[in-house]
Short mmCIF file of C-alpha atoms in Angstrom, two decimals:
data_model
loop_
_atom_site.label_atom_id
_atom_site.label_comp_id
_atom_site.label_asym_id
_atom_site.label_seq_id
_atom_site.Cartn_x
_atom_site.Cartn_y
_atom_site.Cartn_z
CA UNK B 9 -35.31 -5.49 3.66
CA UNK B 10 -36.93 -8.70 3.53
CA UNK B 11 -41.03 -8.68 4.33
CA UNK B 12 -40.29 -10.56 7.87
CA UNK B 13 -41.71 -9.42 11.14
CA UNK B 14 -39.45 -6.99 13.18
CA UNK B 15 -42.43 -7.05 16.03
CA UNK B 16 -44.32 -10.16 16.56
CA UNK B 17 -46.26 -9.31 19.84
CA UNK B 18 -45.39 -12.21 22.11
CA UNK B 19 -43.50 -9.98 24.20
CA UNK B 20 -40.04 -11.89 24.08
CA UNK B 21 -36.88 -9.65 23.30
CA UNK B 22 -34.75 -10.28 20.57
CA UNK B 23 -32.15 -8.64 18.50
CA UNK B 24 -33.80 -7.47 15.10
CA UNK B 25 -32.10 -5.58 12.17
CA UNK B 26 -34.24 -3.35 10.94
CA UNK B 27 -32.35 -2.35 8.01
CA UNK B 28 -31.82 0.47 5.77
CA UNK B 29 -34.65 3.08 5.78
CA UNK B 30 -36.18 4.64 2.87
CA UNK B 31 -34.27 7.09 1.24
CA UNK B 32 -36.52 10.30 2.80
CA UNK B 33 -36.75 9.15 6.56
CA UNK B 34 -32.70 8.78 6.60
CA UNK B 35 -31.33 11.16 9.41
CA UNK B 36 -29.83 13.92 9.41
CA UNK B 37 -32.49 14.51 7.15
CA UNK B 38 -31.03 14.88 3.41
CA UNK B 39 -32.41 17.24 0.64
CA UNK B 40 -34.46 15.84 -1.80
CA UNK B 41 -33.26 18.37 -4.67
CA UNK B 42 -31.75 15.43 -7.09
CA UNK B 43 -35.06 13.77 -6.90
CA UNK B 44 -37.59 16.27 -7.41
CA UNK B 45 -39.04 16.16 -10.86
CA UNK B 46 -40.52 19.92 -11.70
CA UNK B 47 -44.41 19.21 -13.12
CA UNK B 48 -45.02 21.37 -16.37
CA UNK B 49 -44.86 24.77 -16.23
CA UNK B 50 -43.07 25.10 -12.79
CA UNK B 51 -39.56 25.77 -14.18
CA UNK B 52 -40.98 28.76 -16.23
CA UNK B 53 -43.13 30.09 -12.95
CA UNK B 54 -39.55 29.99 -10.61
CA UNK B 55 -37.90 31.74 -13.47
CA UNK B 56 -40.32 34.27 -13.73
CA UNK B 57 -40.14 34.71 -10.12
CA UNK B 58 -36.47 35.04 -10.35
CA UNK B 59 -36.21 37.58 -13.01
CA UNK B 60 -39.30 39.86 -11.46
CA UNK B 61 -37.76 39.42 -7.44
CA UNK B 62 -41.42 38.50 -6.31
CA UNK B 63 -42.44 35.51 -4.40
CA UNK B 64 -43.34 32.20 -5.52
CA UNK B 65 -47.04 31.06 -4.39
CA UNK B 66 -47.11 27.22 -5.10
CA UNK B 67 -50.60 25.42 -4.14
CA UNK B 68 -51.41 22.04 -4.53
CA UNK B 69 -52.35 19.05 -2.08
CA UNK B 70 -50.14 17.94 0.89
CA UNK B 71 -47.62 15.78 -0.34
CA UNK B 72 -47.30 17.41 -4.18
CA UNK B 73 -43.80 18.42 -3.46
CA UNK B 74 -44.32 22.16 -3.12
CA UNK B 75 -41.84 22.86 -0.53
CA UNK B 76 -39.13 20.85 -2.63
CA UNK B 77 -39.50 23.28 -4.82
CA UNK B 78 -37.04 25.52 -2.91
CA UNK B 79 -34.60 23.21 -2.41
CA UNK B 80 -33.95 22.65 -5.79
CA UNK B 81 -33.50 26.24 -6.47
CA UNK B 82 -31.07 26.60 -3.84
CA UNK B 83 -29.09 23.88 -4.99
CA UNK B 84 -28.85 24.63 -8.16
CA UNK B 85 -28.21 29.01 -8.03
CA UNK B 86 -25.95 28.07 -4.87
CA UNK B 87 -28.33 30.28 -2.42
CA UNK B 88 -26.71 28.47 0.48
CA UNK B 89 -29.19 26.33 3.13
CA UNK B 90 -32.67 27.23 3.01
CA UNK B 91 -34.43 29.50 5.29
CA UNK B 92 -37.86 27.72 6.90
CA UNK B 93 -40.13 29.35 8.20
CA UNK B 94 -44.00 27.02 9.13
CA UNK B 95 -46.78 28.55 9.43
CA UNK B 96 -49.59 28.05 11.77
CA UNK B 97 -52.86 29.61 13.14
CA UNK B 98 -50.60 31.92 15.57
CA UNK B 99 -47.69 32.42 13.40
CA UNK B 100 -47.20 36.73 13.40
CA UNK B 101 -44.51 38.46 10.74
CA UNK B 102 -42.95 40.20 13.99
CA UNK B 103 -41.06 36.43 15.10
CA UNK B 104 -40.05 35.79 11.27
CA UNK B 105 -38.32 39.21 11.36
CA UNK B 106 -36.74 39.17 14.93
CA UNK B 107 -37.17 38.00 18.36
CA UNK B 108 -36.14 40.18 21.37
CA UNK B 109 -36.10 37.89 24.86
CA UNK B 110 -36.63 40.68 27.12
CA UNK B 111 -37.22 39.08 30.17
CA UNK B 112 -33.33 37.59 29.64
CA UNK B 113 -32.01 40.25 29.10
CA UNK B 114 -33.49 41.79 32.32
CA UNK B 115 -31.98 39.04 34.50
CA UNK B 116 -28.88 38.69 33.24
CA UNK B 117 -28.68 43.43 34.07
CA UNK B 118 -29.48 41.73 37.50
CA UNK B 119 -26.89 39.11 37.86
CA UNK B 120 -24.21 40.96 36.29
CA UNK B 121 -24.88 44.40 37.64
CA UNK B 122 -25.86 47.42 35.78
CA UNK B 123 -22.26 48.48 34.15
CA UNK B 124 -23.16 45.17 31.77
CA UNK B 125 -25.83 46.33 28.94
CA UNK B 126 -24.89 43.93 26.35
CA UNK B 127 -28.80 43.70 23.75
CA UNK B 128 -26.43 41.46 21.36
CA UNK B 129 -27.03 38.00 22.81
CA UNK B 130 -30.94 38.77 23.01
CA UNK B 131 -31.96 39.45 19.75
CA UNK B 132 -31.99 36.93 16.95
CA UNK B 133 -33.51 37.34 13.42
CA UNK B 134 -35.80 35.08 12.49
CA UNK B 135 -36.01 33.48 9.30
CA UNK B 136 -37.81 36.32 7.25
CA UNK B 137 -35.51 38.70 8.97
CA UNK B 138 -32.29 36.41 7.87
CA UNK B 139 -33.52 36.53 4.29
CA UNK B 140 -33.40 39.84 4.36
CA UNK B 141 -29.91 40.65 5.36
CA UNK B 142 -27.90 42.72 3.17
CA UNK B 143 -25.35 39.85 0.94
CA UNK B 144 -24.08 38.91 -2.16
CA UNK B 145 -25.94 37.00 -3.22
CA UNK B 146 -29.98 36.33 -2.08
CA UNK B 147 -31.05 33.97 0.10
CA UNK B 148 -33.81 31.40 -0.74
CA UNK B 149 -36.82 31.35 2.28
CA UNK B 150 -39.80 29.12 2.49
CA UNK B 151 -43.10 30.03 3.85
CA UNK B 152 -44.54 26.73 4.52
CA UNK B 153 -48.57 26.61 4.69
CA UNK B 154 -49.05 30.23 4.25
CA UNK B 155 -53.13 29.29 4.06
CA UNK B 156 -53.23 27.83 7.74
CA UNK B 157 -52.57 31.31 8.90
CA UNK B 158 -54.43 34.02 11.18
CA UNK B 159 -56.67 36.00 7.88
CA UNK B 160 -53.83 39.14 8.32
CA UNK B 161 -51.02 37.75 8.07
CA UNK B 162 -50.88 37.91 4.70
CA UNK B 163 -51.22 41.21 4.61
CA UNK B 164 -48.97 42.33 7.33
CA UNK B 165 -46.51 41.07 4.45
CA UNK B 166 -47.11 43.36 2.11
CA UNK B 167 -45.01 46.11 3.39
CA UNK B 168 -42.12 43.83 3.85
CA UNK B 169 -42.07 41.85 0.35
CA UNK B 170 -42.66 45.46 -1.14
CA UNK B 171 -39.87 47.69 0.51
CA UNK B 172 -37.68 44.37 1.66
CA UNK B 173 -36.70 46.29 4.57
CA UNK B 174 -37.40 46.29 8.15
CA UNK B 175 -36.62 48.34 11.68
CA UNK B 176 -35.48 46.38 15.14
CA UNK B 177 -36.73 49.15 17.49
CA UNK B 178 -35.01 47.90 20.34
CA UNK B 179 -31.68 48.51 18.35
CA UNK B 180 -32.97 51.53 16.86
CA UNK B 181 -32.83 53.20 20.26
CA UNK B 182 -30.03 51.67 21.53
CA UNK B 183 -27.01 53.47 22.08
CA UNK B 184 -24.58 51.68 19.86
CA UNK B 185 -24.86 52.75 16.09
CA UNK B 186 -23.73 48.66 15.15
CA UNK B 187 -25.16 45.46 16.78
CA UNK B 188 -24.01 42.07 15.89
CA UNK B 189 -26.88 39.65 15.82
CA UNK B 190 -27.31 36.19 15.62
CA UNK B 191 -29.37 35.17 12.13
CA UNK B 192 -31.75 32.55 12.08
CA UNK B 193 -30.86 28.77 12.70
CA UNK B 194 -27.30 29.54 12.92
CA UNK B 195 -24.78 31.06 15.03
CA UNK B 196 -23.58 33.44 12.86
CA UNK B 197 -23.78 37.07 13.55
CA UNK B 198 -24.37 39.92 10.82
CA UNK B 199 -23.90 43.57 11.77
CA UNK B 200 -26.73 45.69 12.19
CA UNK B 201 -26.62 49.27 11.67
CA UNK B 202 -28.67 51.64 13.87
CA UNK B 203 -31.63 48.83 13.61
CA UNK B 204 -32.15 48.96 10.00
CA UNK B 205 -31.96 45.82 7.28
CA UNK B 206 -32.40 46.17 3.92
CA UNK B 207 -31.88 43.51 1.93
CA UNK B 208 -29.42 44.37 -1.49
CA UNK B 209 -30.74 41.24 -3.41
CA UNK B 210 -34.25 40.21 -3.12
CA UNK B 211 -34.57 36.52 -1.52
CA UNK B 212 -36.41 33.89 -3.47
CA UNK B 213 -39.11 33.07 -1.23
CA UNK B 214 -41.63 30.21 -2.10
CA UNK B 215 -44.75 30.59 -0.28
CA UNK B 216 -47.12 26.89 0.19
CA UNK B 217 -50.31 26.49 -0.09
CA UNK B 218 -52.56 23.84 0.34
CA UNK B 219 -55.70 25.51 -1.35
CA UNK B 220 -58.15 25.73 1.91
CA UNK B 221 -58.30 29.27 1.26
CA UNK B 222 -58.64 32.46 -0.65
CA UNK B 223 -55.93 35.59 -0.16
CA UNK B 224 -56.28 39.47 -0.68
CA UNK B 225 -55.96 40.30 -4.28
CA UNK B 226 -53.45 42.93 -3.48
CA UNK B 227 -51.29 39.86 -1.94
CA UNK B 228 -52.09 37.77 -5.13
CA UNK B 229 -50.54 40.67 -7.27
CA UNK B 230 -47.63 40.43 -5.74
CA UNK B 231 -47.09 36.88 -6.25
CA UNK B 232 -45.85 34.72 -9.30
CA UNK B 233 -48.90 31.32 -8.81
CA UNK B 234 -48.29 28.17 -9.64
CA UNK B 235 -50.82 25.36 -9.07
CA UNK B 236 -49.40 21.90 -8.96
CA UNK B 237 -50.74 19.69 -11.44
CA UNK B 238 -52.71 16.49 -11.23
CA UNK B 239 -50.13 13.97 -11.40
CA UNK B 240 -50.31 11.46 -14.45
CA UNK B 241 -48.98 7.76 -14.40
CA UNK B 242 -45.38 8.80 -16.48
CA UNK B 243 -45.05 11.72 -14.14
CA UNK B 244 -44.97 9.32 -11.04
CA UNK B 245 -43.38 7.00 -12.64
CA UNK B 246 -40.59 9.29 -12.81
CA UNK B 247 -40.72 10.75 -9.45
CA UNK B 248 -40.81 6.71 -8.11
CA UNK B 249 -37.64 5.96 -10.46
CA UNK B 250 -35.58 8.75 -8.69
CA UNK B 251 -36.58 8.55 -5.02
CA UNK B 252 -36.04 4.67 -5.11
CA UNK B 253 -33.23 4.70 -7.63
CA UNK B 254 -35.27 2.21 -9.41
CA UNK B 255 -34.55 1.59 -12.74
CA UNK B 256 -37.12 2.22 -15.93
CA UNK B 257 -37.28 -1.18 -16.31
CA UNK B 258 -36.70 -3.09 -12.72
CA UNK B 259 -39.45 -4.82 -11.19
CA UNK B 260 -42.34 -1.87 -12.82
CA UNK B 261 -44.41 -5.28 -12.88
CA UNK B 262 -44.87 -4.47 -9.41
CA UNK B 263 -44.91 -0.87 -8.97
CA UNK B 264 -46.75 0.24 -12.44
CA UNK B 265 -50.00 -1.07 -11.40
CA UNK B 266 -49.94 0.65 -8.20
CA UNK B 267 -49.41 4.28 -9.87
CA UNK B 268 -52.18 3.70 -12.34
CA UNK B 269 -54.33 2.54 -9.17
CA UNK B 270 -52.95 5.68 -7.30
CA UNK B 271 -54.01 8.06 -10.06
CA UNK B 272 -57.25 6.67 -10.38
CA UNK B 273 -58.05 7.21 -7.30
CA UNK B 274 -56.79 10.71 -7.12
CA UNK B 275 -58.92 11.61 -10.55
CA UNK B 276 -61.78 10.28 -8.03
CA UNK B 277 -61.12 12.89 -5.72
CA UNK B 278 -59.84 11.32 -3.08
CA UNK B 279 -57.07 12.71 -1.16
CA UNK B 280 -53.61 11.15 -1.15
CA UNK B 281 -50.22 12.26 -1.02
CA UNK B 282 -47.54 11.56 -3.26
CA UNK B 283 -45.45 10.14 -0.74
CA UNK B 284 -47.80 7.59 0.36
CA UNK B 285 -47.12 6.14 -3.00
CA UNK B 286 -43.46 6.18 -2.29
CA UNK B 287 -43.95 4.15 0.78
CA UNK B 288 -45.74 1.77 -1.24
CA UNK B 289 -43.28 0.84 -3.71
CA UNK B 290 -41.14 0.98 -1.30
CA UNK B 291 -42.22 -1.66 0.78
CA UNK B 292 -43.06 -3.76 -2.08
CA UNK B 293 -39.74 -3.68 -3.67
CA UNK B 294 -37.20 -3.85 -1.23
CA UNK B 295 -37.36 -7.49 -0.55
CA UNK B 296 -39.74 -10.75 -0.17
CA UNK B 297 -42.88 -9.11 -1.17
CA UNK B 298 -46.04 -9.83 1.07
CA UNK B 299 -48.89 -12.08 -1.09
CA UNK B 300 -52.21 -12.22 -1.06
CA UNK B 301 -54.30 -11.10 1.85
CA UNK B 302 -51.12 -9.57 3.31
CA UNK B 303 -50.08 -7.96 0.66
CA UNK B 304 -53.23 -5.45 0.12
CA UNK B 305 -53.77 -5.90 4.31
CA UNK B 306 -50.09 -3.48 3.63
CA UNK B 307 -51.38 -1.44 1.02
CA UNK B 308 -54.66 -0.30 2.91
CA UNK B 309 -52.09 0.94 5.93
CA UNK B 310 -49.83 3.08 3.83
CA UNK B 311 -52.37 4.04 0.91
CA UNK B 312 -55.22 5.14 3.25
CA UNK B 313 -57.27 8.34 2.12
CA UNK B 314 -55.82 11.10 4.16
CA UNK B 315 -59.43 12.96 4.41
CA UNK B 316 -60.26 9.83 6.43
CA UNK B 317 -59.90 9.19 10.34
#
């Protein structure tokens, strides 16, 4: 990329190459596992969660790299493709375990007439539920922004992440002893018996959190914690050098000053993601680099405090 202008606002068309994008906003959307860099401490924390089959709680500020975390582990233990499940202020554990569409399954009795009672194609497990599925070898799940949820949902967990079992009523009562169901972000189907999963290997489950609030302590207990670190100028430097496949030495005239600005202004307390960084360098590296005026005009855009408007 050279710093040209792909939009001038003149309003006359022209053919532009935009070039290549940065390595994390290429699509299909690529895991980042060969690029995270564990902080301190974290290796130990996943181990521990490992060897004790209890969740992983991992809080730190938006943009730390706590839901990397995950895809790392996956990677390297060969848990397959991650489970995801993001929470928000209406998320329930009943549509992470399963979803039943009902109302389709009522229509299609009426267009097919009533010899045709197939429940199969309207159930699906959701992630939770997927992760819990009896295999060889356990499944890795993240819980993405467990904190932004309604106050109970942590504790309707309990009773899952304790017994790591669950009950589909529907299939409970239906009148086949085995129903093939469709797991979660995929189309392929695991047999159910009589509406019963039990998982035989506990999944690894990292649960996010951003810190805006407290849990139960009898949720806490049953969580391995890890806070993410504040980040220091080598760690970044290290996380820039493998994002950007930058090496040590190449142009860290340029992109040293802004980590040591970056972390400044983080041990400030001001609020800024780790990837805002990356954008950064990014843009400052990749070609004719913007001076002067237009240069920091570039770094107020992508650097901006994210507490900020």
């Amino acid at each position: 990329m050279t710093w040209q202008p792909f939009y001038v606002g003149d309003g006359t068309p022209r053919d532009v190459d935009l070039g290549a994008p940065p390595p994390w906003r290429s699509f299909p959307r690529q895991a980042l596992h060969k690029q995270f860099q564990p902080p301190p401490g974290l290796v130990q924390a996943v181990n521990a969660a490992l060897m004790l089959r209890r969740p992983l709680l991992v809080t730190g500020p938006a943009g730390s790299g706590k839901s990397t975390v995950v895809e790392q582990v996956a990677a390297e233990l060969k848990l397959g493709a991650v489970l995801r499940w993001h929470i928000t202020s209406r998320s329930m554990l009943a549509e992470a375990l399963y979803r039943y569409d009902a109302l389709g399954r009522i229509h299609a009795q009426r267009l097919a007439g009533s010899g045709d009672d197939d429940i199969a194609p309207f159930i699906q497990l959701g992630p939770l539920g997927t992760a819990l599925l009896p295999v060889d070898r356990p499944r890795a799940l993240l819980i993405d922004e467990i904190d932004k949820s309604d106050l109970d949902l942590p504790s309707d967990l309990l009773d899952v992440l304790e017994r790591g079992e669950f009950e589909i009523p529907e299939l409970a009562r239906y009148n086949r002893d085995v129903v093939a169901v469709r797991e979660w972000d995929s189309d392929t189907r695991s047999d159910v018996a009589r509406g019963r999963i039990q998982c035989a290997h506990f999944p690894f489950i990292v649960m996010t959190s951003n810190g805006e609030r407290d849990f139960p302590a009898a949720f806490l207990r049953r969580c391995i914690r890890f806070t993410m670190p504040r980040p220091t100028v080598e760690a970044l430097r290290r996380v820039v050098e493998a994002h950007l496949r930058i090496a040590a030495d190449d142009r860290s005239d340029l992109f040293d000053p802004l980590i040591e600005a970056f972390v400044a202004r983080v041990s400030d307390g001001e609020s800024l993601a780790i990837d805002q960084l990356l954008n950064a360098v990014h843009l400052l590296t990749s070609g004719d680099v913007p001076a002067g005026g237009e240069r920091q005009e570039v770094l107020d855009l992508v650097l901006r405090e994210l507490s900020r408007a």
